[in-house]
Coordinates of C-alpha atoms and ligand atoms in Angstrom, one line a residue:
X1 CA 12.7 9.0 -25.5
X2 CA 11.6 11.1 -28.3
X3 CA 7.8 10.6 -28.8
X4 CA 6.8 8.2 -25.8
X5 CA 3.7 6.2 -26.3
X6 CA 2.1 5.7 -22.6
X7 CA 0.0 2.6 -21.6
X8 CA -3.3 3.7 -19.4
X9 CA -5.7 1.7 -17.7
X10 CA -8.5 4.3 -17.2
X11 CA -10.7 2.1 -14.7
X12 CA -13.6 2.8 -12.7
X13 CA -12.3 3.2 -9.2
X14 CA -8.4 3.8 -10.1
X15 CA -6.4 4.6 -12.9
X16 CA -2.6 4.1 -13.8
X17 CA -0.2 5.2 -16.9
X18 CA 3.1 3.4 -17.7
X19 CA 5.6 3.0 -20.5
X20 CA 8.5 0.6 -21.7
X21 CA 11.6 1.7 -20.4
X22 CA 14.8 -0.5 -21.5
X23 CA 12.7 -3.3 -22.7
X24 CA 10.4 -3.3 -19.2
X25 CA 7.1 -2.0 -18.7
X26 CA 6.7 0.0 -15.6
X27 CA 4.3 2.6 -14.3
X28 CA 5.0 5.9 -13.6
X29 CA 4.1 7.4 -9.8
X30 CA 3.4 10.5 -9.1
X31 CA 5.1 13.1 -6.5
X32 CA 3.9 11.2 -3.6
X33 CA 5.2 7.9 -5.3
X34 CA 1.9 6.8 -6.1
X35 CA 1.1 4.4 -8.9
X36 CA -2.7 4.5 -8.7
X37 CA -4.8 7.4 -9.3
X38 CA -8.5 7.3 -8.1
X39 CA -10.6 8.2 -10.9
X40 CA -12.6 10.9 -8.8
X41 CA -13.1 14.1 -10.1
X42 CA -13.9 17.3 -8.2
X43 CA -15.3 20.2 -9.9
X44 CA -14.7 23.2 -7.7
X45 CA -15.7 26.8 -7.9
X46 CA -14.4 29.0 -10.7
X47 CA -13.2 26.0 -12.8
X48 CA -11.3 24.6 -10.2
X49 CA -10.6 20.9 -10.7
X50 CA -8.7 18.1 -8.5
X51 CA -8.1 14.9 -9.2
X52 CA -7.3 12.0 -7.5
X53 CA -6.7 11.8 -4.1
X54 CA -6.9 15.4 -4.0
X55 CA -10.3 14.8 -4.9
X56 CA -10.9 12.4 -2.4
X57 CA -10.3 15.2 0.3
X58 CA -12.9 17.6 -1.0
X59 CA -15.8 17.4 1.3
X60 CA -18.7 18.4 -1.5
X61 CA -20.6 15.2 -2.9
X62 CA -22.1 17.4 -5.1
X63 CA -19.0 18.5 -6.6
X64 CA -17.3 15.1 -6.8
X65 CA -17.7 12.7 -9.6
X66 CA -17.2 9.2 -9.3
X67 CA -17.1 5.9 -11.1
X68 CA -17.6 8.2 -14.5
X69 CA -16.5 5.3 -16.6
X70 CA -19.9 3.5 -15.8
X71 CA -21.6 6.8 -17.9
X72 CA -19.4 6.7 -20.7
X73 CA -21.1 6.5 -23.8
X74 CA -24.6 5.6 -22.2
X75 CA -28.0 7.2 -23.6
X76 CA -29.7 9.4 -21.1
X77 CA -32.3 7.7 -19.2
X78 CA -34.7 9.0 -16.5
X79 CA -33.0 6.7 -13.5
X80 CA -31.2 7.8 -10.7
X81 CA -27.2 7.7 -11.1
X82 CA -26.1 8.3 -7.6
X83 CA -25.5 11.6 -5.8
X84 CA -25.6 13.7 -8.9
X85 CA -28.5 14.7 -11.1
X86 CA -28.2 13.6 -14.6
X87 CA -29.2 15.5 -17.5
X88 CA -29.9 14.6 -21.3
X89 CA -26.5 16.1 -23.0
X90 CA -27.0 17.9 -26.5
X91 CA -26.2 14.3 -28.2
X92 CA -28.5 12.7 -26.3
X93 CA -25.7 11.3 -23.8
X94 CA -25.9 11.7 -20.3
X95 CA -24.6 15.0 -18.6
X96 CA -24.2 15.3 -15.0
X97 CA -25.5 18.4 -13.3
X98 CA -22.9 19.8 -11.1
X99 CA -23.5 23.2 -8.6
X100 CA -22.3 25.9 -11.3
X101 CA -21.9 23.5 -14.6
X102 CA -22.5 20.4 -16.2
X103 CA -20.0 17.8 -17.5
X104 CA -20.3 15.0 -19.5
X105 CA -18.6 11.5 -18.9
X106 CA -15.9 11.9 -21.6
X107 CA -15.0 15.3 -20.0
X108 CA -14.6 14.0 -16.3
X109 CA -12.5 11.1 -18.0
X110 CA -10.5 13.7 -19.9
X111 CA -9.8 15.2 -16.4
X112 CA -8.3 11.9 -15.2
X113 CA -6.3 11.5 -18.6
X114 CA -5.1 14.8 -18.4
X115 CA -3.5 13.9 -14.7
X116 CA -1.9 10.8 -15.9
X117 CA -0.6 12.7 -19.0
X118 CA 1.1 15.3 -16.3
X119 CA 2.4 12.5 -14.2
X120 CA 3.9 10.8 -17.3
X121 CA 5.5 14.2 -18.4
X122 CA 6.9 14.7 -15.2
X123 CA 8.4 11.5 -14.8
X124 CA 9.7 11.3 -18.6
X125 CA 10.7 15.1 -18.6
X126 CA 9.2 15.9 -21.9
X127 CA 5.8 16.4 -23.7
X128 CA 3.8 13.2 -24.1
X129 CA 0.9 13.2 -26.8
X130 CA 0.2 9.4 -27.9
X131 CA -1.4 7.1 -25.8
X132 CA -3.2 3.4 -25.7
X133 CA -5.9 3.4 -23.4
X134 CA -7.8 -0.2 -22.3
X135 CA -11.4 -0.4 -22.2
X136 CA -13.7 -3.6 -20.9
X137 CA -14.0 -6.0 -23.6
X138 CA -17.7 -5.6 -23.4
X139 CA -17.5 -1.8 -24.5
X140 CA -19.7 -1.1 -27.6
X141 CA -18.8 1.5 -30.4
X142 CA -20.5 4.3 -28.4
X143 CA -18.2 3.5 -25.4
X144 CA -15.4 3.3 -27.0
X145 CA -15.7 6.3 -29.3
X146 CA -16.8 8.2 -25.8
X147 CA -13.2 7.1 -24.2
X148 CA -11.7 8.0 -27.4
X149 CA -13.3 11.3 -26.7
X150 CA -11.8 11.7 -23.7
X151 CA -8.3 11.3 -24.6
X152 CA -8.5 13.8 -27.5
X153 CA -10.2 16.5 -24.9
X154 CA -6.9 15.7 -22.7
X155 CA -4.7 16.4 -25.6
X156 CA -3.7 13.0 -26.3
X157 CA -3.7 10.9 -29.6
X158 CA -5.3 7.5 -29.2
X159 CA -3.0 5.4 -30.8
X160 CA -5.3 2.4 -29.9
X161 CA -8.0 0.8 -27.6
X162 CA -7.1 -2.2 -26.0
X163 CA -9.4 -4.9 -24.5
X164 CA -8.6 -4.9 -20.8
X165 CA -8.3 -8.8 -21.0
X166 CA -6.1 -8.6 -23.7
X167 CA -4.1 -6.3 -21.6
X168 CA -4.0 -8.4 -18.3
X169 CA -2.9 -11.2 -20.6
X170 CA 0.2 -9.4 -22.2
X171 CA 1.4 -8.3 -18.8
X172 CA 1.3 -12.0 -17.6
X173 CA 3.2 -12.8 -20.8
X174 CA 0.4 -15.0 -22.1
X175 CA 1.3 -13.8 -25.4
X176 CA 4.2 -16.7 -25.3
X177 CA 1.7 -19.6 -25.0
X178 CA 1.3 -21.7 -27.9
X179 CA -1.3 -20.9 -30.3
X180 CA -4.9 -21.5 -29.8
X181 CA -4.2 -21.7 -25.9
X182 CA -7.0 -20.2 -23.7
X183 CA -6.6 -17.9 -21.2
X184 CA -9.5 -16.9 -18.8
X185 CA -9.1 -13.3 -17.3
X186 CA -11.0 -12.8 -14.1
X187 CA -11.3 -9.2 -13.1
X188 CA -12.8 -8.1 -10.4
X189 CA -12.4 -4.4 -9.3
X190 CA -14.1 -2.0 -7.4
X191 CA -17.1 -1.6 -9.1
X192 CA -17.3 -4.2 -11.7
X193 CA -16.5 -8.0 -12.5
X194 CA -15.7 -8.9 -15.7
X195 CA -14.5 -12.5 -16.7
X196 CA -13.1 -13.0 -20.1
X197 CA -12.0 -16.1 -22.4
X198 CA -9.2 -15.4 -24.8
X199 CA -7.9 -17.4 -27.2
X200 CA -4.4 -16.8 -28.6
X201 CA -4.6 -16.8 -32.5
X202 CA -1.2 -15.9 -34.9
X203 CA 0.0 -14.0 -31.5
X204 CA -3.4 -12.1 -31.0
X205 CA -5.6 -12.6 -28.4
X206 CA -9.0 -13.1 -29.5
X207 CA -12.1 -12.9 -27.0
X208 CA -14.1 -15.8 -27.4
X209 CA -16.8 -15.0 -24.7
X210 CA -17.0 -12.2 -22.3
X211 CA -19.5 -12.1 -19.1
X212 CA -19.7 -10.0 -15.9
X213 CA -21.6 -7.5 -13.7
X214 CA -21.3 -4.0 -14.1
X215 CA -22.8 -3.3 -10.7
X216 CA -20.5 -5.7 -8.8
X217 CA -17.4 -5.0 -7.1
X218 CA -15.2 -4.3 -4.3
X219 CA -17.9 -1.4 -3.4
X220 CA -20.4 -3.6 -2.8
X221 CA -18.3 -5.7 -0.5
X222 CA -17.6 -2.5 1.6
X223 CA -21.5 -1.5 1.3
X224 CA -22.2 -5.3 2.6
X225 CA -19.8 -4.7 5.5
X226 CA -21.5 -1.2 6.2
X227 CA -24.9 -2.9 6.0
X228 CA -23.7 -5.5 8.6
X229 CA -22.3 -3.2 11.3
X230 CA -25.5 -0.9 10.8
X231 CA -27.5 -4.0 11.5
X232 CA -25.5 -4.8 14.8
X233 CA -26.0 -1.3 15.8
X234 CA -29.7 -2.0 15.5
X235 CA -30.0 0.7 12.9
X236 CA -31.7 0.5 9.9
X237 CA -29.2 2.6 7.8
X238 CA -26.4 4.7 8.9
X239 CA -26.7 8.6 9.3
X240 CA -26.1 10.0 5.9
X241 CA -23.3 12.4 7.4
X242 CA -21.9 9.3 8.5
X243 CA -21.7 7.1 5.6
X244 CA -18.6 8.2 4.0
X245 CA -16.7 7.3 7.3
X246 CA -18.5 4.0 7.5
X247 CA -17.7 3.2 4.0
X248 CA -14.0 4.2 4.4
X249 CA -13.6 2.3 7.6
X250 CA -15.4 -0.9 5.7
X251 CA -12.8 -0.7 2.9
X252 CA -10.0 -0.5 5.4
X253 CA -11.3 -3.7 7.3
X254 CA -12.0 -5.6 4.2
X255 CA -8.8 -5.0 2.8
X256 CA -7.1 -6.0 6.6
X257 CA -9.0 -9.3 6.5
X258 CA -7.2 -10.0 3.0
X259 CA -4.0 -10.2 5.1
X260 CA -5.1 -11.5 8.5
X261 CA -7.8 -13.3 10.3
X262 CA -9.1 -10.4 12.5
X263 CA -9.9 -7.0 12.2
X264 CA -11.8 -4.3 13.9
X265 CA -14.2 -1.7 12.9
X266 CA -13.8 1.6 14.3
X267 CA -15.5 4.7 14.0
X268 CA -14.8 7.2 16.6
X269 CA -17.9 9.2 18.1
X270 CA -19.7 8.0 15.1
X271 CA -23.1 9.4 16.8
X272 CA -21.7 12.4 18.5
X273 CA -21.4 10.7 21.8
X274 CA -20.4 6.9 21.4
X275 CA -17.8 5.1 19.5
X276 CA -18.2 2.1 17.5
X277 CA -15.7 -1.1 18.0
X278 CA -16.7 -4.3 16.2
X279 CA -14.5 -7.0 15.7
X280 CA -14.8 -9.3 12.0
X281 CA -13.3 -12.2 11.2
X282 CA -12.1 -12.9 7.9
X283 CA -15.1 -15.8 7.8
X284 CA -17.8 -13.7 8.9
X285 CA -16.9 -11.5 5.7
X286 CA -17.0 -14.1 3.4
X287 CA -20.2 -15.4 5.0
X288 CA -21.6 -11.8 4.2
X289 CA -20.1 -12.1 0.5
X290 CA -21.9 -15.1 -0.3
X291 CA -24.8 -13.3 -2.4
X292 CA -22.3 -12.0 -4.4
X293 CA -20.0 -15.3 -4.9
X294 CA -22.9 -16.9 -6.1
X295 CA -23.9 -14.4 -8.7
X296 CA -20.3 -14.5 -9.8
X297 CA -20.3 -18.3 -10.2
X298 CA -23.4 -18.2 -12.5
X299 CA -21.6 -15.4 -14.5
X300 CA -18.2 -17.8 -14.9
X301 CA -20.4 -20.8 -15.8
X302 CA -22.2 -18.9 -18.4
X303 CA -19.0 -17.7 -20.2
X304 CA -17.4 -21.4 -20.2
X305 CA -20.9 -22.5 -21.9
X306 CA -20.9 -19.3 -24.2
X307 CA -17.3 -20.4 -25.4
X308 CA -18.2 -24.1 -25.4
X309 CA -15.3 -24.7 -23.2
X310 CA -14.5 -26.7 -20.1
X311 CA -12.3 -26.0 -17.7
X312 CA -9.5 -28.4 -18.7
X313 CA -9.3 -27.1 -21.8
X314 CA -8.1 -23.9 -20.3
X315 CA -4.5 -23.1 -20.2
X316 CA -4.2 -20.2 -17.4
X317 CA -6.3 -18.3 -15.0
X318 CA -5.0 -14.9 -14.4
X319 CA -6.4 -12.4 -11.8
X320 CA -6.5 -9.1 -12.1
X321 CA -8.9 -6.4 -10.2
X322 CA -8.0 -4.8 -6.7
X323 CA -10.6 -7.2 -5.3
X324 CA -8.9 -10.5 -6.2
X325 CA -6.6 -9.8 -3.3
X326 CA -9.3 -11.5 -1.0
X327 CA -8.5 -15.1 -0.4
X328 CA -11.8 -15.9 -0.7
X329 CA -12.0 -14.6 -4.3
X330 CA -8.9 -16.6 -5.4
X331 CA -10.5 -19.7 -3.7
X332 CA -13.6 -19.0 -5.8
X333 CA -11.6 -18.6 -9.1
X334 CA -9.6 -21.7 -8.0
X335 CA -12.8 -23.8 -7.4
X336 CA -14.3 -22.4 -10.5
X337 CA -11.7 -23.0 -13.4
X338 CA -10.2 -26.0 -11.6
X339 CA -7.0 -24.8 -11.7
X340 CA -4.3 -22.7 -9.6
X341 CA -4.9 -19.1 -10.7
X342 CA -2.0 -17.0 -11.4
X343 CA -1.7 -13.7 -9.3
X344 CA 1.9 -13.0 -9.9
X345 CA 1.4 -9.6 -11.2
X346 CA -0.3 -6.9 -8.6
X347 CA -3.6 -7.3 -9.1
X348 CA -4.6 -3.6 -9.6
X349 CA -1.5 -2.8 -12.0
X350 CA -1.6 -5.6 -14.5
X351 CA -4.0 -3.4 -16.8
X352 CA -2.0 -0.7 -16.9
X353 CA 1.3 -2.7 -17.3
X354 CA -0.8 -4.7 -20.3
X355 CA -1.4 -0.8 -22.0
X356 CA 2.3 0.1 -21.3
X357 CA 3.3 -3.2 -23.5
X358 CA 0.9 -2.6 -26.3
X359 CA 2.2 1.0 -26.0
X360 CA 5.7 0.1 -26.4
X361 CA 4.8 -2.5 -29.3
X362 CA 3.7 0.6 -31.3
X363 CA 6.3 2.8 -30.4
X364 CA 8.6 0.0 -31.4
X365 CA 10.4 -0.1 -27.8
X366 CA 9.0 -3.7 -26.8
X367 CA 10.0 -5.7 -30.0
X368 CA 13.7 -6.0 -28.8
X369 CA 12.8 -8.0 -25.9
X370 CA 10.4 -10.2 -27.8
X371 CA 13.1 -11.6 -30.0
X372 CA 15.4 -11.9 -27.0
X373 CA 13.8 -14.8 -25.9
X374 CA 16.3 -16.9 -26.2
X375 CA 20.1 -16.1 -26.4
X376 CA 20.9 -16.2 -30.0
X377 CA 24.6 -17.5 -29.4
X378 CA 26.5 -19.4 -26.9
X379 CA 28.3 -17.0 -24.4
X380 CA 31.4 -18.4 -22.6
X381 CA 35.1 -17.3 -21.5
X382 CA 38.4 -18.3 -23.2
X383 CA 40.4 -20.9 -21.1
X384 CA 43.7 -22.7 -21.3
X385 CA 45.0 -23.3 -24.8
X386 CA 42.6 -20.7 -26.3
X387 CA 39.4 -22.5 -26.2
X388 CA 35.8 -21.5 -25.9
X389 CA 34.4 -22.7 -22.5
X390 CA 31.0 -22.1 -22.8
X391 CA 28.8 -21.2 -19.8
X392 CA 25.5 -20.1 -21.3
X393 CA 24.6 -22.3 -24.6
X394 CA 22.3 -20.8 -27.7
X395 CA 19.1 -20.7 -27.5
X396 CA 18.7 -20.7 -23.4
X397 CA 16.1 -18.5 -22.6
X398 CA 16.4 -15.6 -20.6
X399 CA 17.0 -14.2 -18.3
X400 CA 19.6 -16.9 -17.2
X401 CA 22.6 -17.6 -14.9
X402 CA 25.4 -19.8 -15.2
X403 CA 28.7 -20.5 -13.3
X404 CA 31.9 -22.4 -13.6
X405 CA 35.0 -22.8 -11.0
X406 CA 38.2 -22.4 -12.7
X407 CA 41.9 -22.4 -11.7
X408 CA 45.1 -21.1 -12.3
X409 CA 47.5 -22.6 -15.4
X410 CA 51.0 -21.6 -13.6
X411 CA 52.8 -21.3 -10.7
X412 CA 53.1 -18.2 -9.4
X413 CA 49.9 -16.9 -11.4
X414 CA 48.8 -13.5 -9.7
X415 CA 45.6 -12.8 -11.7
X416 CA 43.4 -14.1 -14.2
X417 CA 42.6 -12.8 -17.5
X418 CA 38.9 -13.3 -18.6
X419 CA 37.9 -12.9 -22.0
X420 CA 34.4 -12.9 -22.5
X421 CA 33.3 -14.5 -25.6
X422 CA 30.1 -15.3 -28.1
X423 CA 30.0 -17.6 -30.4
X424 CA 29.7 -21.2 -31.4
X425 CA 33.3 -22.1 -32.5
X426 CA 35.5 -24.2 -30.3
X427 CA 38.5 -22.0 -30.5
X428 CA 38.5 -18.9 -28.7
X429 CA 39.8 -16.8 -31.5
X430 CA 36.9 -17.6 -34.1
X431 CA 34.5 -16.2 -31.6
X432 CA 33.1 -12.6 -31.1
X433 CA 35.3 -10.8 -28.0
X434 CA 32.4 -9.2 -26.0
X435 CA 35.5 -7.8 -23.4
X436 CA 38.1 -8.7 -21.2
X437 CA 39.5 -7.9 -17.9
X438 CA 41.7 -9.1 -15.0
X439 CA 41.1 -10.3 -11.8
X440 CA 44.2 -10.0 -9.6
X441 CA 44.8 -12.5 -6.7
X442 CA 47.6 -13.4 -4.4
X443 CA 50.5 -15.5 -6.0
X444 CA 49.6 -19.3 -6.0
X445 CA 50.9 -22.5 -7.0
X446 CA 49.3 -24.0 -10.0
X447 CA 45.9 -25.2 -9.8
X448 CA 45.7 -24.0 -6.2
X449 CA 43.9 -20.4 -7.2
X450 CA 40.0 -21.0 -7.2
X451 CA 37.9 -18.4 -9.5
X452 CA 34.7 -18.6 -10.1
X453 CA 33.2 -17.0 -13.0
X454 CA 29.3 -16.6 -13.1
X455 CA 27.3 -15.1 -16.0
X456 CA 23.9 -13.5 -15.6
X457 CA 21.8 -12.1 -18.6
X458 CA 19.1 -10.4 -18.3
X459 CA 16.1 -9.8 -20.3
X460 CA 17.5 -7.1 -22.0
X461 CA 20.4 -9.1 -23.1
X462 CA 22.8 -7.3 -20.5
X463 CA 25.4 -9.7 -19.5
X464 CA 26.7 -9.4 -16.2
X465 CA 30.1 -10.9 -15.2
X466 CA 30.7 -12.0 -11.7
X467 CA 34.4 -13.0 -11.1
X468 CA 35.0 -14.1 -7.4
X469 CA 38.5 -15.1 -6.3
X470 CA 37.3 -17.8 -3.9
X471 CA 39.9 -17.9 -1.3
X472 CA 40.8 -14.0 -1.4
X473 CA 37.1 -13.1 -1.3
X474 CA 37.5 -10.7 -3.9
X475 CA 35.1 -9.9 -6.5
X476 CA 34.8 -8.2 -9.9
X477 CA 31.5 -7.4 -11.4
X478 CA 31.8 -6.4 -15.2
X479 CA 28.7 -5.2 -17.1
X480 CA 28.7 -5.9 -20.6
X481 CA 25.8 -3.9 -22.0
X482 CA 23.5 -5.4 -24.9
X483 CA 25.7 -8.5 -25.5
X484 CA 23.4 -10.1 -27.3
X485 CA 21.2 -7.6 -28.6
X486 CA 23.1 -6.0 -31.3
X487 CA 23.6 -9.4 -33.3
X488 CA 21.6 -9.3 -36.3
X489 CA 20.2 -12.3 -37.7
X490 CA 22.2 -12.6 -40.5
X491 CA 25.2 -12.3 -38.1
X492 CA 23.8 -15.2 -36.1
X493 CA 23.2 -17.4 -39.0
X494 CA 26.5 -16.6 -40.3
X495 CA 28.4 -17.9 -37.1
X496 CA 26.1 -20.9 -36.9
X497 CA 26.5 -22.0 -40.3
X498 CA 30.2 -21.4 -39.9
X499 CA 30.3 -23.8 -36.9
X500 CA 28.3 -26.7 -38.3
X501 CA 30.7 -25.8 -41.6
X502 CA 34.0 -26.0 -39.6
X503 CA 32.5 -28.8 -37.0
X504 CA 35.2 -31.6 -37.9
X505 CA 38.3 -29.3 -37.8
X506 CA 37.3 -27.3 -34.7
X507 CA 36.5 -30.7 -32.7
X508 CA 39.8 -31.4 -33.9
X509 CA 41.3 -28.6 -32.9
X510 CA 39.4 -28.7 -29.5
X511 CA 41.0 -32.2 -29.0
X512 CA 44.3 -31.4 -30.3
X513 CA 44.4 -28.6 -27.4
X514 CA 43.3 -30.7 -24.7
X515 CA 45.5 -33.4 -25.3
X516 CA 48.5 -31.0 -25.7
X517 CA 47.4 -29.3 -22.4
X518 CA 47.2 -33.0 -21.1
X519 CA 51.0 -33.7 -22.4
X520 CA 51.9 -30.4 -20.9
X521 CA 51.2 -31.7 -17.5
X522 CA 52.1 -35.7 -18.0
X523 CA 55.7 -34.8 -19.5
X524 CA 57.5 -33.0 -16.8
X525 CA 55.7 -35.1 -14.2
X526 CA 56.9 -38.3 -15.9
X527 CA 60.4 -36.8 -16.2
X528 CA 60.4 -35.8 -12.3
X529 CA 59.5 -39.4 -11.3
X530 CA 61.6 -41.3 -13.7
X531 CA 64.6 -38.9 -12.1
X532 CA 63.5 -40.1 -8.5
X533 CA 62.5 -44.0 -9.1
X534 CA 64.2 -44.7 -12.3
X535 CA 66.9 -46.2 -10.5
X536 CA 64.9 -49.3 -8.8
X537 CA 62.3 -49.9 -11.4
X538 CA 62.4 -52.8 -14.1
X539 CA 64.2 -52.4 -17.6
X540 CA 60.9 -53.1 -19.3
X541 CA 58.7 -50.9 -17.5
X542 CA 61.2 -48.1 -17.6
X543 CA 61.6 -48.6 -21.6
X544 CA 57.7 -48.8 -22.2
X545 CA 57.3 -45.3 -20.4
X546 CA 60.6 -43.8 -22.6
X547 CA 58.5 -45.2 -25.8
X548 CA 55.5 -43.8 -24.9
X549 CA 57.2 -40.7 -23.8
X550 CA 59.0 -40.3 -27.0
X551 CA 55.8 -40.7 -28.9
X552 CA 53.9 -38.3 -27.2
X553 CA 56.8 -35.7 -27.9
X554 CA 56.7 -36.6 -31.6
X555 CA 53.0 -36.3 -31.6
X556 CA 53.2 -33.1 -30.4
X557 CA 55.1 -32.0 -33.5
X558 CA 52.5 -33.1 -35.7
X559 CA 49.0 -31.8 -36.2
X560 CA 47.0 -35.0 -35.7
X561 CA 44.8 -35.0 -33.0
X562 CA 43.7 -38.6 -32.9
X563 CA 47.5 -39.5 -32.7
X564 CA 48.2 -37.2 -30.0
X565 CA 45.1 -38.2 -27.9
X566 CA 46.2 -41.9 -28.4
X567 CA 49.7 -41.5 -27.4
X568 CA 49.1 -39.3 -24.6
X569 CA 46.6 -41.8 -23.4
X570 CA 49.3 -44.6 -23.7
X571 CA 51.8 -43.0 -21.7
X572 CA 49.2 -42.4 -18.9
X573 CA 48.6 -46.3 -18.8
X574 CA 52.6 -46.9 -19.3
X575 CA 53.0 -44.8 -16.2
X576 CA 50.2 -46.0 -14.0
X577 CA 52.6 -47.8 -11.8
X578 CA 54.6 -45.5 -11.8
X579 CA 52.4 -42.8 -10.6
X580 CA 51.0 -44.9 -7.9
X581 CA 54.3 -44.9 -6.7
X582 CA 54.8 -41.4 -6.5
X583 CA 51.2 -41.2 -4.9
X584 CA 52.4 -43.3 -2.5
X585 CA 55.6 -41.7 -1.3
X586 CA 53.6 -38.4 -1.2
X587 CA 51.2 -40.2 1.3
X588 CA 53.8 -41.4 3.3
X589 CA 55.4 -38.2 3.7
X590 CA 52.2 -36.3 4.4
X591 CA 51.9 -39.0 7.4
X592 CA 55.4 -38.2 8.9
X593 CA 54.4 -34.7 8.6
X594 CA 51.0 -35.4 10.4
X595 CA 52.9 -37.4 13.1
X596 CA 55.3 -34.4 13.3
X597 CA 52.4 -32.1 13.7
X598 CA 50.8 -33.6 16.3
Ligands
ADP601 P1 -11.0 -0.6 -10.6 O1 -10.9 -1.9 -11.9 O2 -12.5 -0.8 -10.7 O3 -10.7 0.4 -11.2 P2 -9.1 -1.6 -8.9 O4 -8.9 -3.0 -10.0 O5 -8.2 -0.8 -8.7 O6 -10.8 -1.2 -9.6 O7 -9.8 -2.3 -7.7 C1 -10.0 -1.5 -6.5 C2 -11.1 -2.5 -5.5 O8 -9.9 -3.3 -5.1 C3 -11.4 -1.7 -4.5 O9 -12.9 -2.0 -4.2 C4 -10.6 -1.8 -3.2 O10 -11.1 -1.9 -2.1 C5 -10.4 -3.3 -3.2 N1 -9.0 -3.8 -3.0 C6 -7.7 -3.1 -3.3 N2 -6.8 -3.8 -2.5 C7 -7.5 -4.7 -1.6 C8 -7.4 -5.9 -0.7 N3 -6.0 -5.9 -0.2 N4 -8.4 -6.5 -0.2 C9 -9.7 -6.6 -0.9 N5 -10.0 -5.5 -1.8 C10 -8.8 -4.8 -2.2
MG602 MG1 -9.8 -2.5 -13.4

């Protein structure tokens, strides 16, 4: 990729980076295979810096900066910002005092962005210069400017700042909803809670209302759990040296309770002598979180009132943020918005995926896929008589799959030629050939081979053709790349209009061919039957059959589809009694055989 654009979710707790590759948004993992980078930076002595999990392993709290996003673009105020002492920066913003240096929030953000840039360059094996970064919908100008500055310090040109709920909605494909559709994005992360109501207007999401609490998230759930454990230990607060161990254990227990009903809070030798082991059920945790949930309910209600929207006017509710993995949160969202929330995306990856899609749109690597929402032209194979047999009709939404069973046309046939076609015409030769190949099989009597052909068309317009000899259990898979992609709009239009222009003659050609094939089966069969039963047939019947046969032979010489079809139908009718006799005899022969076999 020449000059890639990456999409970045610069989160309060976790950050991630992604890109659109081959039309798909994907997140890029670091050397350890991790796609989430904890938004934590450790500033060591002599300018050493560690980011993410490596920073978490460093013990010194006074050198470790967390949740810097909260301070982005904030004015300095004489209030406690946590473990680190805060100062007024030159521009009146906040600075953080470390033992041997002072850093600003954009500088902290820049370290995280540098790490994400590094991961992207490692995965893409080339330089990365441009990025899209997400910010909360409520971020003001100063906060946005600070985020952009962080990007610049990291050596990135920030092409766009995208609202997080918009990115989330993009990742869920909500941009394909109808005009004016409304979507709620419910984002509960580690330290923040954001609800946004979006409306789709001319393909762009507009934020109708947002609400939230910048001091409410999964961290608070962990704290509530720690407080409960300390209360059970009959301590007012846990010893400071131990608090980090307690917090980590609380988070582990909380996450486990999202999957199972029961967990155990364990801190071995928490005070040097005794170990802690406390059972917790999911229900107990949910009781602890009631105050937070009540606050969230009020906020959601306020957003709906602000936007003057009722729950029934909402098209979709999507959940993002790691904390929405909790069943109680899902249930809560369902209750408040009166509909089943969509949680089909990874909650902690959705925003980065949406940022990647936005990056792909800007880089021009995404558009293709949007155009390819439906197949522009029908896809099929050539069958007997040179006809087009459509497996996937035009305008089918992709991805899609379709299949059909075919048989051999000739006795002793030992292979099936599969010609893959694209187009709207009835005759194979008028359509475009995308490829052809042979499936060999054991020679079989005509009509005895059973060959399944399956087409699967993926999001990128790549067509996979699976051909299977059902009896021989032999498979052949052929990938036809970009079957539908390379078709220009003009070519599609021409194909469609030609198919309309030629609709009449095409239809005639198809009817003629089908009748010709039927005649090809019927004539030899009739001949055979007459030879066998002709003797003891009534003369009238025989004459009638002979006449009908002659008419078919004559019609085959001509080019009138209706004449041939009519003649074939007549012959079919005239030979009804004869055919019955053939079947009867075949059956009694079979009975004889069966008797012999038994
Ligand atoms: P942010 O947007 O603040 O950067 P994330 O969306 O990454 O944060 O969410 C992180 C939070 O999600 C943390 O508090 C973490 O404990 C919580 N979390 C992650 N997985 C689960 C889970 N399975 N159950 C409950 N909480 C979870
Ligand atoms: Mg987030």
